CSV table of C-alpha atoms in Angstrom, one decimal:
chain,number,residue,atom,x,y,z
A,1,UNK,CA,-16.7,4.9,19.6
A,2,UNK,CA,-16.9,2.1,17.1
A,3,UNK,CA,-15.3,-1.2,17.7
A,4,UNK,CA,-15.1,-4.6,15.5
A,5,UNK,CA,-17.6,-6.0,18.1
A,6,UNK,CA,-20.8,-7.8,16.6
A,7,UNK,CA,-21.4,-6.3,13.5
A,8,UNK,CA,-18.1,-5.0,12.1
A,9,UNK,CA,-15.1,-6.3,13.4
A,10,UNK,CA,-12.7,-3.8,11.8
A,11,UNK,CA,-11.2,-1.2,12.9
A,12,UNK,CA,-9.9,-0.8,16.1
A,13,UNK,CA,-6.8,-2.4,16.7
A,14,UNK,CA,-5.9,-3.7,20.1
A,15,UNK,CA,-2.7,-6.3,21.4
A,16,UNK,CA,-1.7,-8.8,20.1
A,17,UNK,CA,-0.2,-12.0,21.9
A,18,UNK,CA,3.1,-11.1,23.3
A,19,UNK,CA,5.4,-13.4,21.4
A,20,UNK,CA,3.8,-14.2,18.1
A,21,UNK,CA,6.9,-15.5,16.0
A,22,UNK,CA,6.8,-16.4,12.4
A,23,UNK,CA,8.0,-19.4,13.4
A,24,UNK,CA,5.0,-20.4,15.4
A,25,UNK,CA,2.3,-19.4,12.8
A,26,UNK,CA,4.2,-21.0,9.9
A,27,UNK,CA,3.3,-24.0,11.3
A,28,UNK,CA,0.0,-23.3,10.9
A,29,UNK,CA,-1.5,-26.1,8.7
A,30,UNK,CA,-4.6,-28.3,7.2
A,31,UNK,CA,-4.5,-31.7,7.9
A,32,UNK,CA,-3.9,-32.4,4.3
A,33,UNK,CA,-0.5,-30.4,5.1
A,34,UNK,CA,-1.5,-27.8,2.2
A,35,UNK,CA,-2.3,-29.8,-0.7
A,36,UNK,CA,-5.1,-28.7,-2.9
A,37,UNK,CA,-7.4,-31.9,-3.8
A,38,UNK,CA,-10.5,-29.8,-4.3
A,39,UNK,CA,-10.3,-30.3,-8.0
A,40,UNK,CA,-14.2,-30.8,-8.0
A,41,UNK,CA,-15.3,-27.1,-6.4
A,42,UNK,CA,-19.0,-28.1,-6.2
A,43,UNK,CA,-18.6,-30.4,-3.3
A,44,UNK,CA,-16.5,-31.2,-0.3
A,45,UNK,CA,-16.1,-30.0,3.2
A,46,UNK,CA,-14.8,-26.1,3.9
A,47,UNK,CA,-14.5,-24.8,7.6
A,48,UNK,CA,-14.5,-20.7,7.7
A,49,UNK,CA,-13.5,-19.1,10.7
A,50,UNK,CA,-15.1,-15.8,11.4
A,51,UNK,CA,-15.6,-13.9,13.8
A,52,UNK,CA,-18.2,-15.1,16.4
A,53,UNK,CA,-20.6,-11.5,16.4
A,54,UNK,CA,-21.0,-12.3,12.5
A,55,UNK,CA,-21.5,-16.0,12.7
A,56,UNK,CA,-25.6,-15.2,12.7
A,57,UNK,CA,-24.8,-13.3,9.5
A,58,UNK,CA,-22.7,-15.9,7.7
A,59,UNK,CA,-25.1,-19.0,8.4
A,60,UNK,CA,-27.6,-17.0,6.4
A,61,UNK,CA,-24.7,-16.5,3.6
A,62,UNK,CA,-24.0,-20.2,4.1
A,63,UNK,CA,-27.9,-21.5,4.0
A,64,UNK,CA,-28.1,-19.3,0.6
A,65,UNK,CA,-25.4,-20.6,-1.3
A,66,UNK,CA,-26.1,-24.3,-0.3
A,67,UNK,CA,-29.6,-23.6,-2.2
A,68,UNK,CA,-27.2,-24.1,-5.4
A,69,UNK,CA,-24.4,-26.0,-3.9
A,70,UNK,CA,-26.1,-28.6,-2.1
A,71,UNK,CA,-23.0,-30.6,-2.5
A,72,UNK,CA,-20.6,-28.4,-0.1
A,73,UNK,CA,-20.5,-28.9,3.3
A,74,UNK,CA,-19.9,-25.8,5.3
A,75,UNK,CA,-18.9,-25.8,8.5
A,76,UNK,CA,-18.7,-21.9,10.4
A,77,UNK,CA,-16.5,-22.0,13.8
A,78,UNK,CA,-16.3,-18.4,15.8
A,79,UNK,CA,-13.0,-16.7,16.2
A,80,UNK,CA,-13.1,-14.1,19.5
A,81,UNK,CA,-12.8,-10.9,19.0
A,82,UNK,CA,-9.9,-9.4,20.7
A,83,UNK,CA,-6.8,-9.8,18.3
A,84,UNK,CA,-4.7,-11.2,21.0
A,85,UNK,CA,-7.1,-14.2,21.6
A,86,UNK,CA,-7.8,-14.9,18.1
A,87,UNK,CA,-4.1,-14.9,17.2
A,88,UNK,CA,-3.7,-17.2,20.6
A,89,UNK,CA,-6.6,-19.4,19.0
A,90,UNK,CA,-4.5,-19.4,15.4
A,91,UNK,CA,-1.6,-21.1,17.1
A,92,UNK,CA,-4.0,-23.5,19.3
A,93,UNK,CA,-5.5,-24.8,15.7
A,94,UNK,CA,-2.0,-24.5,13.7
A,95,UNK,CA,-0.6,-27.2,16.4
A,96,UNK,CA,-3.1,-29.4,15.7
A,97,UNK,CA,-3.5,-28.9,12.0
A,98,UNK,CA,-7.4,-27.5,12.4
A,99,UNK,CA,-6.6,-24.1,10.7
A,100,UNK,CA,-9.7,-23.2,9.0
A,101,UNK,CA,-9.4,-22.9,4.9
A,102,UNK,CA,-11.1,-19.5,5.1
A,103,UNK,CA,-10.0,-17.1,7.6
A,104,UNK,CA,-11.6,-13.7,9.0
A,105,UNK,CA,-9.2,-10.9,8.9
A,106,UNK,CA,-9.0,-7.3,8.3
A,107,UNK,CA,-7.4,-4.1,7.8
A,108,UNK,CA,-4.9,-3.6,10.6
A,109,UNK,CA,-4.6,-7.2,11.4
A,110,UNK,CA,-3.4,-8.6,8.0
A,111,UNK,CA,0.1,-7.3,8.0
A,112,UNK,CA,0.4,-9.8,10.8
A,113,UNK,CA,-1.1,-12.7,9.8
A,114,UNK,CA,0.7,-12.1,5.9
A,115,UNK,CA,4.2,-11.7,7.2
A,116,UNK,CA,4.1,-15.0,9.9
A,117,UNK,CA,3.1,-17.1,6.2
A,118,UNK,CA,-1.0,-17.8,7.2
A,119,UNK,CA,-2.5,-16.4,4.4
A,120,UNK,CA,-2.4,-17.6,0.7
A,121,UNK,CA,-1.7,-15.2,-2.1
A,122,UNK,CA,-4.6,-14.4,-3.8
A,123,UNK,CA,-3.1,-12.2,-6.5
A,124,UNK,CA,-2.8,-14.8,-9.0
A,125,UNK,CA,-6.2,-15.4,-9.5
A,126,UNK,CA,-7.6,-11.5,-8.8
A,127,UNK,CA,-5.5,-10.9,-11.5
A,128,UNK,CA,-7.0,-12.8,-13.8
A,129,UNK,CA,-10.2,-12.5,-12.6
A,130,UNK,CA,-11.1,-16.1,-12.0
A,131,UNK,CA,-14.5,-17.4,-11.6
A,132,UNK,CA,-15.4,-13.6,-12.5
A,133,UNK,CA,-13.8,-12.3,-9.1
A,134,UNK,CA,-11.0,-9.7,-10.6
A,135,UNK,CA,-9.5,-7.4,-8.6
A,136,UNK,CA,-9.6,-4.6,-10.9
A,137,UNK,CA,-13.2,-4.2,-9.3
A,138,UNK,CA,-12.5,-3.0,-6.5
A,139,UNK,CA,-11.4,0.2,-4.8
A,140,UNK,CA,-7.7,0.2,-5.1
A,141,UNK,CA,-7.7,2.3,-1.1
A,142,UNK,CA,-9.8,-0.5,0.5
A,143,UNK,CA,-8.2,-3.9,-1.7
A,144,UNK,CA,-4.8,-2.0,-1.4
A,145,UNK,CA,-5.3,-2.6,2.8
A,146,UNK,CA,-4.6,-6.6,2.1
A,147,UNK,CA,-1.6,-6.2,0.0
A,148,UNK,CA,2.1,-6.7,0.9
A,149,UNK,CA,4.5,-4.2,1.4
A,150,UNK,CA,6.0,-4.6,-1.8
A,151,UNK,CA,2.8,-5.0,-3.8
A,152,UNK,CA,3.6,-8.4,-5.2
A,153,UNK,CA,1.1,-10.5,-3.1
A,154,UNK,CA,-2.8,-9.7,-1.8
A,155,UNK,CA,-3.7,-12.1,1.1
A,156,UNK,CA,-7.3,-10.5,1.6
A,157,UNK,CA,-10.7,-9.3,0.1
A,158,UNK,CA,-12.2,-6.4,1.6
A,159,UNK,CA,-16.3,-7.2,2.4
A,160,UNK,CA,-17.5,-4.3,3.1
A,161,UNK,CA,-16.5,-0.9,2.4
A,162,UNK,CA,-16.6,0.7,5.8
A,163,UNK,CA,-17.0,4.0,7.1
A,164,UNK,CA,-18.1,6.7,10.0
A,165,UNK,CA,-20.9,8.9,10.2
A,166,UNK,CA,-22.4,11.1,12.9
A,167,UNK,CA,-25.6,9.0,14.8
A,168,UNK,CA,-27.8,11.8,16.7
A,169,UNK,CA,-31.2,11.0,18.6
A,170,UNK,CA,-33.7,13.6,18.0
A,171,UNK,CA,-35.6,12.3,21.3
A,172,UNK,CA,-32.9,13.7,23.6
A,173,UNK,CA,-31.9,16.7,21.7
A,174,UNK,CA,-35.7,17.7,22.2
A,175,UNK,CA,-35.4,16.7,25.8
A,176,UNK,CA,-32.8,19.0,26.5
A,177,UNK,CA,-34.7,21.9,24.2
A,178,UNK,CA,-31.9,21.5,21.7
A,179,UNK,CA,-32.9,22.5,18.6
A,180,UNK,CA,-29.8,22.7,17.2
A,181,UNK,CA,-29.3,19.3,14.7
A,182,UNK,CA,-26.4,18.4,13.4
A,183,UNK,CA,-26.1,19.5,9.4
A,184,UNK,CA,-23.6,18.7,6.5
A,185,UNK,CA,-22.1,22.1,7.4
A,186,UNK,CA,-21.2,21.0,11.0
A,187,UNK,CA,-17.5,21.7,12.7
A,188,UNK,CA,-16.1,19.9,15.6
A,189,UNK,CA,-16.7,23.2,17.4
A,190,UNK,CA,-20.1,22.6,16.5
A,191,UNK,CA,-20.5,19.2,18.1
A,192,UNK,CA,-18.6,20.1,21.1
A,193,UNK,CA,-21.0,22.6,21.7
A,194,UNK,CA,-24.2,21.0,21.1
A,195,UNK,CA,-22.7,18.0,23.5
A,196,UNK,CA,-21.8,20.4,26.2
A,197,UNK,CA,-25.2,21.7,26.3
A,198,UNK,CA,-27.1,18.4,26.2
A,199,UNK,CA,-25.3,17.2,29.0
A,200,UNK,CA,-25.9,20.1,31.0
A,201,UNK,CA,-29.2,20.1,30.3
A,202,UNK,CA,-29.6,16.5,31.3
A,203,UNK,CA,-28.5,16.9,34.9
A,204,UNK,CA,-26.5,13.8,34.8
A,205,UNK,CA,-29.1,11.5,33.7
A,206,UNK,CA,-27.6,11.6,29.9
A,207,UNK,CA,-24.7,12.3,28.2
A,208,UNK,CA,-24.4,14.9,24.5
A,209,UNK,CA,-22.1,12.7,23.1
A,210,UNK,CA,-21.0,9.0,23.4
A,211,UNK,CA,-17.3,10.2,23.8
A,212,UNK,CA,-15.4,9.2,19.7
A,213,UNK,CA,-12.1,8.8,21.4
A,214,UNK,CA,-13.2,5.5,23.1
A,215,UNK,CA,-10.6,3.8,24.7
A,216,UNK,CA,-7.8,5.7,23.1
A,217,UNK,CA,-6.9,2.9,20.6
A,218,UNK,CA,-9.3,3.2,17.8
A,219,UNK,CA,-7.0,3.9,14.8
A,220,UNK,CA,-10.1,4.6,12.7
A,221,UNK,CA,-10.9,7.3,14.8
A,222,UNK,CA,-7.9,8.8,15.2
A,223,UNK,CA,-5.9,8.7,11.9
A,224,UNK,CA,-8.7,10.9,10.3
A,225,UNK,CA,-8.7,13.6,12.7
A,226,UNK,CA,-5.2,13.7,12.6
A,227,UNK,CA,-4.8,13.8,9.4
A,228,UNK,CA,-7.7,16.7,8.9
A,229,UNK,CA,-5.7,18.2,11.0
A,230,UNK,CA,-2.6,18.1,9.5
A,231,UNK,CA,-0.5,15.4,11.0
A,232,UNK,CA,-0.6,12.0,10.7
A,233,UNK,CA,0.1,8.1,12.3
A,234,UNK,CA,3.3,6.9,10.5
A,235,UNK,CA,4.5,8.9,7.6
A,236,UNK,CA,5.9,6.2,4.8
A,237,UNK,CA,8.1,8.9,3.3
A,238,UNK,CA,10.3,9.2,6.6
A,239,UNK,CA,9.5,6.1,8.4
A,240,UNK,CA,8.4,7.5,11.1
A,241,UNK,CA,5.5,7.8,13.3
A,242,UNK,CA,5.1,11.6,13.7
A,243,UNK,CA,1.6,11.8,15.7
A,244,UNK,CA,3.4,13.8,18.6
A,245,UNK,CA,4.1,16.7,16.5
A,246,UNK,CA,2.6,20.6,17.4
A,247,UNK,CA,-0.3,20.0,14.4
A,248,UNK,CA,-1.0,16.3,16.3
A,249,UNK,CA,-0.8,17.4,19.5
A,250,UNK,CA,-3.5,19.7,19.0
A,251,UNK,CA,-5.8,17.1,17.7
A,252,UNK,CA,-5.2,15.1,20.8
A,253,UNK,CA,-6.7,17.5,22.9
A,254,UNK,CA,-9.2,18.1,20.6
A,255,UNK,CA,-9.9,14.3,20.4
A,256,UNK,CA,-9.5,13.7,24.3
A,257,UNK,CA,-11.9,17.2,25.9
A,258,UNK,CA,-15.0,15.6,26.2
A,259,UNK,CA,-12.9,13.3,28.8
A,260,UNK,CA,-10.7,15.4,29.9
A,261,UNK,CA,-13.4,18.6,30.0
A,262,UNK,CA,-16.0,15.8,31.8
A,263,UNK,CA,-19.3,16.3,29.9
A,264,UNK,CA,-18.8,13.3,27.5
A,265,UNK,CA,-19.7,9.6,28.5
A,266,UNK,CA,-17.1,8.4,31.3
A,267,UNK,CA,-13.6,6.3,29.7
A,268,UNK,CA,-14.4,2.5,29.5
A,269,UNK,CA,-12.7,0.1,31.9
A,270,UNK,CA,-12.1,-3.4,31.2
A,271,UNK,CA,-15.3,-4.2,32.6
A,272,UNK,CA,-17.2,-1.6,30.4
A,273,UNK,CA,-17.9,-1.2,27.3
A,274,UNK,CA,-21.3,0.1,26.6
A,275,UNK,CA,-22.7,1.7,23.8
A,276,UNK,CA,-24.6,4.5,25.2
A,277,UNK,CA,-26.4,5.6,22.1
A,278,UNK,CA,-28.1,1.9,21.4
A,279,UNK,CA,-28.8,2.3,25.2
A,280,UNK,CA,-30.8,5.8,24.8
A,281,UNK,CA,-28.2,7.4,27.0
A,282,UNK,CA,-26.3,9.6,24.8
A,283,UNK,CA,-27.5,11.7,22.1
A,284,UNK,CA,-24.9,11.2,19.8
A,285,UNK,CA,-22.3,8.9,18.5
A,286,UNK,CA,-19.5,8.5,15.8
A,287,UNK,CA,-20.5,5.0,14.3
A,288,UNK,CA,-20.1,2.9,11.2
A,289,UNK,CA,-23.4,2.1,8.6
A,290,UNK,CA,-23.5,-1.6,9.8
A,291,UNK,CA,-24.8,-0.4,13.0
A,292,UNK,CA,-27.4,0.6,11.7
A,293,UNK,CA,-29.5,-2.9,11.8
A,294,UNK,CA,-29.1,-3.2,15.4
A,295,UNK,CA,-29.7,0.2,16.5
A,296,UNK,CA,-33.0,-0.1,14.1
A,297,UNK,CA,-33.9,-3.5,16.7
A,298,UNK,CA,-33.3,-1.3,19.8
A,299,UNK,CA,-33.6,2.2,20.0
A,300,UNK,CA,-37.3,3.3,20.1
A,301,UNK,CA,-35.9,6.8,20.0
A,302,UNK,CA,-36.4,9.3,17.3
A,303,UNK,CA,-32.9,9.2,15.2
A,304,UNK,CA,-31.3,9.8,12.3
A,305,UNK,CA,-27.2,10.0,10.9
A,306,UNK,CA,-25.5,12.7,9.3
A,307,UNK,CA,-22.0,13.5,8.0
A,308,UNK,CA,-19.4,14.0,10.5
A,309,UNK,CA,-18.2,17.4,11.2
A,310,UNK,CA,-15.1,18.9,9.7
A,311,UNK,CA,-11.6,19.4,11.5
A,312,UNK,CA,-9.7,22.8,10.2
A,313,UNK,CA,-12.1,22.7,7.3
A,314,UNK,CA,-11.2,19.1,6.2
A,315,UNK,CA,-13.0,15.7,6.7
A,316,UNK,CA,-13.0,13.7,9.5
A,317,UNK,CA,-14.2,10.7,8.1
A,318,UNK,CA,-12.4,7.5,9.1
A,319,UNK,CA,-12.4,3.6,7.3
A,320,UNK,CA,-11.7,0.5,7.1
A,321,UNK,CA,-13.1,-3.1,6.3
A,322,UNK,CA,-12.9,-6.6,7.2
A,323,UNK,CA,-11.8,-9.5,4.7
A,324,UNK,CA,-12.0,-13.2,3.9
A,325,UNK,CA,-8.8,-14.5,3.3
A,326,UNK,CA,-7.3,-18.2,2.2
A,327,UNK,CA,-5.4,-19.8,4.5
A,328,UNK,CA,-1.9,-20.6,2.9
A,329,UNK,CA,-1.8,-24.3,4.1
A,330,UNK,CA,-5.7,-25.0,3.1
A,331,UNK,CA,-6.4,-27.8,1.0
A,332,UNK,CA,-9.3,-27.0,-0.1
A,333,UNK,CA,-8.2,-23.6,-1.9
A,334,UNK,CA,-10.1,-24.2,-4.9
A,335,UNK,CA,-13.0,-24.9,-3.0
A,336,UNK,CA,-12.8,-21.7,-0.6
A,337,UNK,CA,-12.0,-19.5,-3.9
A,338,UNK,CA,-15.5,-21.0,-5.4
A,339,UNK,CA,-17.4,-19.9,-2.4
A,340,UNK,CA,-15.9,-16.4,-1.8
A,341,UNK,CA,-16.3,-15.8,-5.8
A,342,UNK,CA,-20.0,-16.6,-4.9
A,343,UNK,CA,-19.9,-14.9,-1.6
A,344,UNK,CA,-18.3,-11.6,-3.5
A,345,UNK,CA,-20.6,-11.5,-6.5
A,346,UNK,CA,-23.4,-8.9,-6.3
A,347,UNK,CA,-26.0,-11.3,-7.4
A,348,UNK,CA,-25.0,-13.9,-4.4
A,349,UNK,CA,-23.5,-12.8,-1.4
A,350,UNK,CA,-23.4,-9.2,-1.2
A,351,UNK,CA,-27.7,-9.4,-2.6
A,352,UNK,CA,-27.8,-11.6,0.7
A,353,UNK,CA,-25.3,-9.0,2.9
A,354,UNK,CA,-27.0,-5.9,1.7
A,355,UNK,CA,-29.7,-5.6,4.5
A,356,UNK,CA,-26.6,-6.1,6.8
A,357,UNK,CA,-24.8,-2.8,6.1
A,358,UNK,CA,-22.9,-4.1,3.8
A,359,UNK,CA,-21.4,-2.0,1.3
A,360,UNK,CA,-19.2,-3.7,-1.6
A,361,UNK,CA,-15.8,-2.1,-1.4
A,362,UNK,CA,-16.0,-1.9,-5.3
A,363,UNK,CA,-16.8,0.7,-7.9
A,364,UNK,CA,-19.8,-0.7,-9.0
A,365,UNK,CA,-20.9,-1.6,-5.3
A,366,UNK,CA,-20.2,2.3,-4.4
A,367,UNK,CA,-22.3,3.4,-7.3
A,368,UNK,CA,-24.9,1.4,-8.1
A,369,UNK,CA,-25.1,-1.6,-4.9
A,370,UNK,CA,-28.7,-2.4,-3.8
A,371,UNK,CA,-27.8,-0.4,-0.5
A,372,UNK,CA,-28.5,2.6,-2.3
A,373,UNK,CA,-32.5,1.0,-2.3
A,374,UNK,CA,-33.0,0.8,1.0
A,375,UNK,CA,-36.3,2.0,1.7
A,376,UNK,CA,-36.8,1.8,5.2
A,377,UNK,CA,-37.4,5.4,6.4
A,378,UNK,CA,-35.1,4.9,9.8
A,379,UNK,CA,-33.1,6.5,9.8
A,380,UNK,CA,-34.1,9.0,7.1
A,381,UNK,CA,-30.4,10.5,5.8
A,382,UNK,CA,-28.9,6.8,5.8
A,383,UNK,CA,-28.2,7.6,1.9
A,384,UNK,CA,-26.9,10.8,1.6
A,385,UNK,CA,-24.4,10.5,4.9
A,386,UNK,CA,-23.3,6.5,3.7
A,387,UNK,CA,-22.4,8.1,0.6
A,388,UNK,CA,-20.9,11.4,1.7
A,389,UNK,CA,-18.5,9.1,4.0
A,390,UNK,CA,-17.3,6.2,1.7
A,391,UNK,CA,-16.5,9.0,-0.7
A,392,UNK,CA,-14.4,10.9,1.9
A,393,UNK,CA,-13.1,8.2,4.0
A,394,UNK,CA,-9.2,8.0,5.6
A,395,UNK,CA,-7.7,4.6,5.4
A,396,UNK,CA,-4.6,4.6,7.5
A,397,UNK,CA,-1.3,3.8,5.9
A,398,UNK,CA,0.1,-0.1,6.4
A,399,UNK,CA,2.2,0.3,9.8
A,400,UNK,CA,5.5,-1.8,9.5
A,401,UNK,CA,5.5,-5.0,10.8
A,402,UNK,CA,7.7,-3.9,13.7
A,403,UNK,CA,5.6,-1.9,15.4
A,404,UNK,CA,2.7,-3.1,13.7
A,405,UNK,CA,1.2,-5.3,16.9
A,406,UNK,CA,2.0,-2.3,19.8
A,407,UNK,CA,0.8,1.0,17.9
A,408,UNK,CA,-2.6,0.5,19.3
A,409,UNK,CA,-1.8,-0.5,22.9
A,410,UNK,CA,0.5,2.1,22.7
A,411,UNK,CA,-1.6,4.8,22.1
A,412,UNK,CA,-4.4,3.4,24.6
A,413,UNK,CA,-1.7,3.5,27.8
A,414,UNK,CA,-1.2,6.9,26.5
A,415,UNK,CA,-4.9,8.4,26.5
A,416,UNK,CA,-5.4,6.7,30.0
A,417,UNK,CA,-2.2,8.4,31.2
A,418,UNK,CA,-3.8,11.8,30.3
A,419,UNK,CA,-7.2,10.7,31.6
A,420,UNK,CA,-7.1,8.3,34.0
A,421,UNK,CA,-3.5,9.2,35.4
A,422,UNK,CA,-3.1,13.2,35.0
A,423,UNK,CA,-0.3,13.7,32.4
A,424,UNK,CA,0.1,16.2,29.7
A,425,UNK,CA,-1.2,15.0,26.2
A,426,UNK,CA,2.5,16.8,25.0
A,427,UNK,CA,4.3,13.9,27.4
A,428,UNK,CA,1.8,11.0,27.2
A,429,UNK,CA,1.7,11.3,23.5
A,430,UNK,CA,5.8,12.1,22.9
A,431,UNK,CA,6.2,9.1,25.1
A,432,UNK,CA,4.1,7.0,23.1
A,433,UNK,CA,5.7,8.1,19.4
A,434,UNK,CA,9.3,7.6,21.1
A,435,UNK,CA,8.5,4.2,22.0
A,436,UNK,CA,7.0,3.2,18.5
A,437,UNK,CA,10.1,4.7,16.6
A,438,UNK,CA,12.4,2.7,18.9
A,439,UNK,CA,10.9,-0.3,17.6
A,440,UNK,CA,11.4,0.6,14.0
A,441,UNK,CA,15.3,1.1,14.6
């Protein structure tokens, strides 16, 4: 499955620190107290947070733009990357007033961070597209992730338009005399299938599939599936979460039989979390484009990506992105906004990002961003399948505050209850949608 580890830290949602009170994060400030006396925003110091698996990336970003902003000191501290320890690391730094002026966020995690007063409203200045940053560039579905719940504020922009496609190494299929490959025109029937019979051909030593459900909490995964199948997460009209319905409880099963059925790769424990396709150990994987520059570093193998299959005729396609956001009690807000209009601008950062994965969650980036000139032949259908999946992408819906911080752990305890413990998927599942609606009451 994908996770928001190393190269994208986006998608999967997991807990959040037990706790977490408005009251404790609204204390959250710079040592200035939240003054702005950047007034010059060609030089001065600005601390960015981010998240420790792209610090490698954002040095490079950093080194670039200090080529014509020698005067800007930039100091880049990692943030971990489980949610709960980053939040746990927010409150650490808002005590002692060491909250950096631009912090990493994303997707499911902004709702959080907005609500408790961390982030700065950025709205202002998208609107009027200051220092050539305007919001009206950008994908409303991916920019629409940062907003508030009443639209009036955005706390976020989205880096990278992210989606899933289906990674497939040629070298095992051809091991096990597979000669079926995965096309555009693939079902989940179809990759069920093929994975079976690759791992039965294998005799144990590899898998057909590194198993998409992961460790049951992958929203990303999940909300697609559910929704090609004709349910959903939360439903906005009746706020509710209605995933334990007849039409979600089929794509449970569905989404949980190369577990439960045994010929995917085995359920992850705390202790394991192994990408078995990098590893040469599973012939295929539901990933996201950024992997694509490490798996280029590692896998000697034969590969190549293609679209993901279809569910019920629809697309399974999930997405998501990670931000940079303001923090609301920077001082240096002027200074932060200078960078990331640099950082966002397809001539500065995202030139520099591009060999990174990175697709600009904007029209223009979607249509005509130098990723669509990558010319290295590995693997050879990066085009076509990065193109058929930021078109066709699901972004969740935003998930009230309420029961914002538990829907993930909440679905996790109940995957491992089917795998790990025996239950039904009808009674893990109802269990975990009755639990989530009790928080929304």
């Amino acid at each position: 499955m994908v996770t928001k580890k190393g190269a994208v830290a986006r998608i999967a949602a997991t807990a959040l620190v037990v706790g977490l009170t408005g009251a404790t994060l609204s204390a959250c400030s710079s040592p200035s107290g939240g003054s702005d006396n950047s007034a010059d925003p060609t030089s001065g110091s600005l601390s960015i947070g981010m998240n420790q698996g792209l610090i490698p990336q954002f040095q490079t970003y950093v080194d670039d733009y200090n080529k014509t902003n020698p005067g800007v000191k930039i100091t880049l501290s990692p943030v971990p990357d489980n949610q709960s320890d980053y939040i746990q690391q927010l409150v650490t730094q808002g005590l002692s007033n060491t909250v950096p002026d631009i912090v990493f966020n994303y997707d499911t995690l902004n709702t959080t961070l907005q609500s408790n007063g961390l982030l700065y409203d950025l709205k202002p200045w998208l609107d009027a597209g200051k220092d050539g940053l305007s919001g009206s560039s950008y994908v409303p579905a991916f920019l629409n992730q940062y907003n508030s719940d009443d639209g009036s504020q955005i706390t976020g922009i989205p880096v990278s338009a992210d989606s899933t496609m289906l990674f497939y190494n040629k070298s095992l299929f051809a091991k096990a005399g597979i000669t079926d490959l995965p096309t555009s025109s693939w079902t989940m029937d179809d990759l069920y299938r093929v994975s079976k019979e690759i791992t039965a051909a294998s005799g144990g030593s590899y898998w057909g599939i590194r198993t998409p459900m992961g460790a049951g909490d992958a929203i990303f995964v999940d909300y697609p599936a559910l929704k090609a199948g004709g349910s959903s997460i939360y439903n906005p009209d009746t706020k509710k979460f209605e995933f334990a319905d007849a039409k979600g409880i089929a794509v449970w099963k569905t989404l949980l039989a190369p577990y439960t059925e045994k010929w995917g790769s085995p359920y992850p424990d705390a202790a394991q979390d192994v990408n078995y396709f990098s590893g040469g150990q599973a012939a295929m994987s539901l990933d996201t484009r950024p992997a694509i520059a490490k798996d280029r570093t590692t896998l000697t193998d034969d590969w190549d990506v293609a679209n993901l299959p279809t569910l019920d005729g629809n697309p399974t396609v999930g997405g998501g992105s990670y931000a940079l956001s303001i923090s609301a009690k920077s001082n240096n807000k002027e200074l932060a906004w200078a960078f990331m209009a640099w950082f966002y601008s397809a001539d500065g950062g995202m030139a520099a990002a591009a060999p990174n994965g990175v697709i600009p969650a904007t029209t223009e980036g979607l249509t005509n961003g130098t990723w669509l000139k990558d010319t290295n032949p590995i693997p050879a259908n990066l085009i076509p399948a990065t193109q058929y999946a930021v078109t066709n992408a699901a972004l969740p819906p935003a998930i009230p505050q309420a029961a914002a911080t538990q829907l993930a752990p909440t679905l996790k305890q109940a995957a491992q209850e089917v795998v790990l413990g025996g239950k039904s998927v009808e009674e893990a599942y109802g269990a975990a949608q009755d639990t989530l609606n009790a928080l929304l009451q």
